[in-house]
CSV table of C-alpha atoms in Angstrom, one decimal:
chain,number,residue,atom,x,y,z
A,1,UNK,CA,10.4,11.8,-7.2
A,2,UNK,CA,7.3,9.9,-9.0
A,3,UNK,CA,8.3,5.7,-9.2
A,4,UNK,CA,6.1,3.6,-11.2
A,5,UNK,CA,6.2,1.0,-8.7
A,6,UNK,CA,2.8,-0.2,-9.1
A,7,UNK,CA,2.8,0.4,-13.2
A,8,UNK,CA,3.0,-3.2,-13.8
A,9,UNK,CA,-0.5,-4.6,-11.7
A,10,UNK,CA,-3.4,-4.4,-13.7
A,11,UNK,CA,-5.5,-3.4,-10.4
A,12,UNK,CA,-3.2,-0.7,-9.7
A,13,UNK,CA,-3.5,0.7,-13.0
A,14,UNK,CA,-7.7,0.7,-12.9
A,15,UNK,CA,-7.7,2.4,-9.9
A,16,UNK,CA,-5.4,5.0,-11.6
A,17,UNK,CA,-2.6,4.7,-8.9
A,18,UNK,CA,0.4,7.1,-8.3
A,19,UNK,CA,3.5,6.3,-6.4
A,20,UNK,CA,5.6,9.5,-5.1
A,21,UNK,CA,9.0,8.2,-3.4
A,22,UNK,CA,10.8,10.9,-0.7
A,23,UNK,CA,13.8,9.3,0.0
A,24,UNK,CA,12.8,5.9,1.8
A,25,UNK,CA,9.0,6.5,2.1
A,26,UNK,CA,6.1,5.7,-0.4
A,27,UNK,CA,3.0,7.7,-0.7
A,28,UNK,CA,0.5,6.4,-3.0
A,29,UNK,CA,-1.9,8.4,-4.2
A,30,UNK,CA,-5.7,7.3,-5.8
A,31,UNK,CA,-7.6,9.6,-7.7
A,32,UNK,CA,-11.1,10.1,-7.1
A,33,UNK,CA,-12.8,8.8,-10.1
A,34,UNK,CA,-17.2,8.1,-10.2
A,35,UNK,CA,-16.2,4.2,-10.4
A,36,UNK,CA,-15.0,4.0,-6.7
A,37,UNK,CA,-18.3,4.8,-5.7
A,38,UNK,CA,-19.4,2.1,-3.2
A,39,UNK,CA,-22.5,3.8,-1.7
A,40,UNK,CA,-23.8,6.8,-4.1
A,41,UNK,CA,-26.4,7.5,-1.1
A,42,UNK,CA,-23.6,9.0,0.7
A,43,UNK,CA,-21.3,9.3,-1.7
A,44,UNK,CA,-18.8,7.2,-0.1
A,45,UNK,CA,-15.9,5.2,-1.4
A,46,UNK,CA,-15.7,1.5,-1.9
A,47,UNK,CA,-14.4,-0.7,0.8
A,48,UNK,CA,-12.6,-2.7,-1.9
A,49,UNK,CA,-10.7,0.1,-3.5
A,50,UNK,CA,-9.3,1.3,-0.3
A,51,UNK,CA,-8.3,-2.2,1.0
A,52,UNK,CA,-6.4,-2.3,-2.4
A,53,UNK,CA,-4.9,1.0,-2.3
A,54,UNK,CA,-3.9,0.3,1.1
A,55,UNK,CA,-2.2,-3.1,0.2
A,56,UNK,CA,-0.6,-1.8,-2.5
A,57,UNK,CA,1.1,0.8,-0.6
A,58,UNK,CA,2.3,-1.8,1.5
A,59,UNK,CA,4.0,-3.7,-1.5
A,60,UNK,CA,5.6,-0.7,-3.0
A,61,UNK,CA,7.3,-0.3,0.1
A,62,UNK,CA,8.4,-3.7,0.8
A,63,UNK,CA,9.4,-3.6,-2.7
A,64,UNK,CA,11.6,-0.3,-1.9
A,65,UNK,CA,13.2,-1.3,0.9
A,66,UNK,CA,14.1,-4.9,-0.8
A,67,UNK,CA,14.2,-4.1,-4.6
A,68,UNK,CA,15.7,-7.2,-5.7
A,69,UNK,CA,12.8,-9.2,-4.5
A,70,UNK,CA,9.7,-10.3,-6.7
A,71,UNK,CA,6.7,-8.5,-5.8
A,72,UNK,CA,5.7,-9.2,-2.2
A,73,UNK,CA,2.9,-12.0,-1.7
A,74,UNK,CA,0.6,-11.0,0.6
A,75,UNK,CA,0.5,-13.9,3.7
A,76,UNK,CA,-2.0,-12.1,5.7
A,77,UNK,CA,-4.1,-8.7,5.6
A,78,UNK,CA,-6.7,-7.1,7.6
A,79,UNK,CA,-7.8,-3.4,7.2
A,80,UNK,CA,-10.1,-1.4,9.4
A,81,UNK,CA,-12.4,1.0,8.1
A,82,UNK,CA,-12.6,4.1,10.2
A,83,UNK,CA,-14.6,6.4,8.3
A,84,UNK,CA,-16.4,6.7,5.0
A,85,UNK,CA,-14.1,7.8,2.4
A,86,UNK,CA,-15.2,11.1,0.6
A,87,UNK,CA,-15.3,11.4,-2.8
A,88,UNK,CA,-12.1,13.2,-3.1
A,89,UNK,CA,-8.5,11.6,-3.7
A,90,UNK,CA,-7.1,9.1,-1.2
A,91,UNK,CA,-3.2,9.0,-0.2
A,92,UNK,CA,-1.6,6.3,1.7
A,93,UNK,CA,1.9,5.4,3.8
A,94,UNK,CA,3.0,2.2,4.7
A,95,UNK,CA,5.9,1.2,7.5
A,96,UNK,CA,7.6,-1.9,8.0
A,97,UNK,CA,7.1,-2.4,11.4
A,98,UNK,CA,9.5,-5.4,11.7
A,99,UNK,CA,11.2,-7.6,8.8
A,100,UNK,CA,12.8,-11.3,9.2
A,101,UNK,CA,14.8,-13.5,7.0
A,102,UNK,CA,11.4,-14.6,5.1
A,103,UNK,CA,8.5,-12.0,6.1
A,104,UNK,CA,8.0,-8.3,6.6
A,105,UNK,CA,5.1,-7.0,9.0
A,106,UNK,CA,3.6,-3.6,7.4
A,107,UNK,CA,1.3,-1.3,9.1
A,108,UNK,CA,-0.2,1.5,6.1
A,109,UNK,CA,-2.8,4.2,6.5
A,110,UNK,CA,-5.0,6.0,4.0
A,111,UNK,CA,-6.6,9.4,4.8
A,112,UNK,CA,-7.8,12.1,2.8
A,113,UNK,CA,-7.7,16.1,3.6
A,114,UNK,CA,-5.8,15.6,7.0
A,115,UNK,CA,-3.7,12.9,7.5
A,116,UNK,CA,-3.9,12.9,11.0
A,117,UNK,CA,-8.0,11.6,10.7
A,118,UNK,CA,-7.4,8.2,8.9
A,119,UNK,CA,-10.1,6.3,6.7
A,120,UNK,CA,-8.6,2.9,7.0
A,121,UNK,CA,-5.8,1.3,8.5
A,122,UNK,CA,-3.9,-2.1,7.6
A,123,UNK,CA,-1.7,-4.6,8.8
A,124,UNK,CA,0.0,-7.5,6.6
A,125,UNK,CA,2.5,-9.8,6.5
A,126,UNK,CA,4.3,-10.2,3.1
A,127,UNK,CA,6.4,-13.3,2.1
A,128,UNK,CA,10.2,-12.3,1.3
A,129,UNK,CA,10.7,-14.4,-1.7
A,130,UNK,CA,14.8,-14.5,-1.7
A,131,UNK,CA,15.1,-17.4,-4.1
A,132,UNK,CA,14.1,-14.6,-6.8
A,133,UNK,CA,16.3,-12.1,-5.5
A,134,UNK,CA,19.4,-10.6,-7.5
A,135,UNK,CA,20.9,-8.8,-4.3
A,136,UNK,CA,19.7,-11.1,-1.2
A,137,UNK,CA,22.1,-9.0,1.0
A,138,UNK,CA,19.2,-6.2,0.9
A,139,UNK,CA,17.6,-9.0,3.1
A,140,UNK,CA,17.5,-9.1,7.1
A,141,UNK,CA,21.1,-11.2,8.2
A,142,UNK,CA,19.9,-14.8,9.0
């Protein structure tokens, strides 16, 4: 089933972002486009675009598993690059590791042909904002 979970951030949208939902897991997907070219010696894909697709993936599925929350802020992120992306499209998963009353920890990899032989890998904490929630029993029990 395709969700437009990302539809409304105008970053997600430039990088042409798709969001495919199988039951309780999000796989976004980033077409290869000529504009997330970082090093056209190569070719290899920009370090930006993947951080952001791998972010993203991360906050569509904090925003699955809580979906009366705003859109997750991000409190901390690092990604680690572990191979030049191809110029071929880029999917990505992200896992909530562990979730508390007020903050999620999320792991997310993006690969390309095999998913088994990442490009990047994050890990971020995302702010729970429940005073926004409609449904704050989706949260964690305090």
């Amino acid at each position: 089933m395709t969700v437009a979970l990302l539809d409304t951030l105008p970053y997600a949208r430039f990088l042409g972002l798709k969001t495919q939902v199988n039951g309780d897991e999000v796989t976004v997907t980033m077409p290869f486009d000529d504009k997330l070219i970082g090093n056209p010696l190569l070719p290899a894909l920009h370090g930006g675009s993947t951080a952001a697709l791998l972010e993203m993936a991360a906050m569509a599925q904090v925003s699955l598993t809580y979906p009366g929350l705003r859109l997750p802020r991000p409190i901390n992120v690092t990604v680690a690059y572990l191979r030049s992306g191809k110029p071929v499209d880029v999917f990505a998963r992200a896992r909530i590791n562990r979730a508390g009353r007020r903050v999620a920890y999320v792991i997310a990899e993006a690969w390309q042909e095999n998913h088994a032989q990442p490009i990047a890998s994050l890990t971020a904490h995302f702010l729970l904002d429940e005073a926004a929630s409609d449904d704050a029993s989706r949260l964690p029990p305090k």
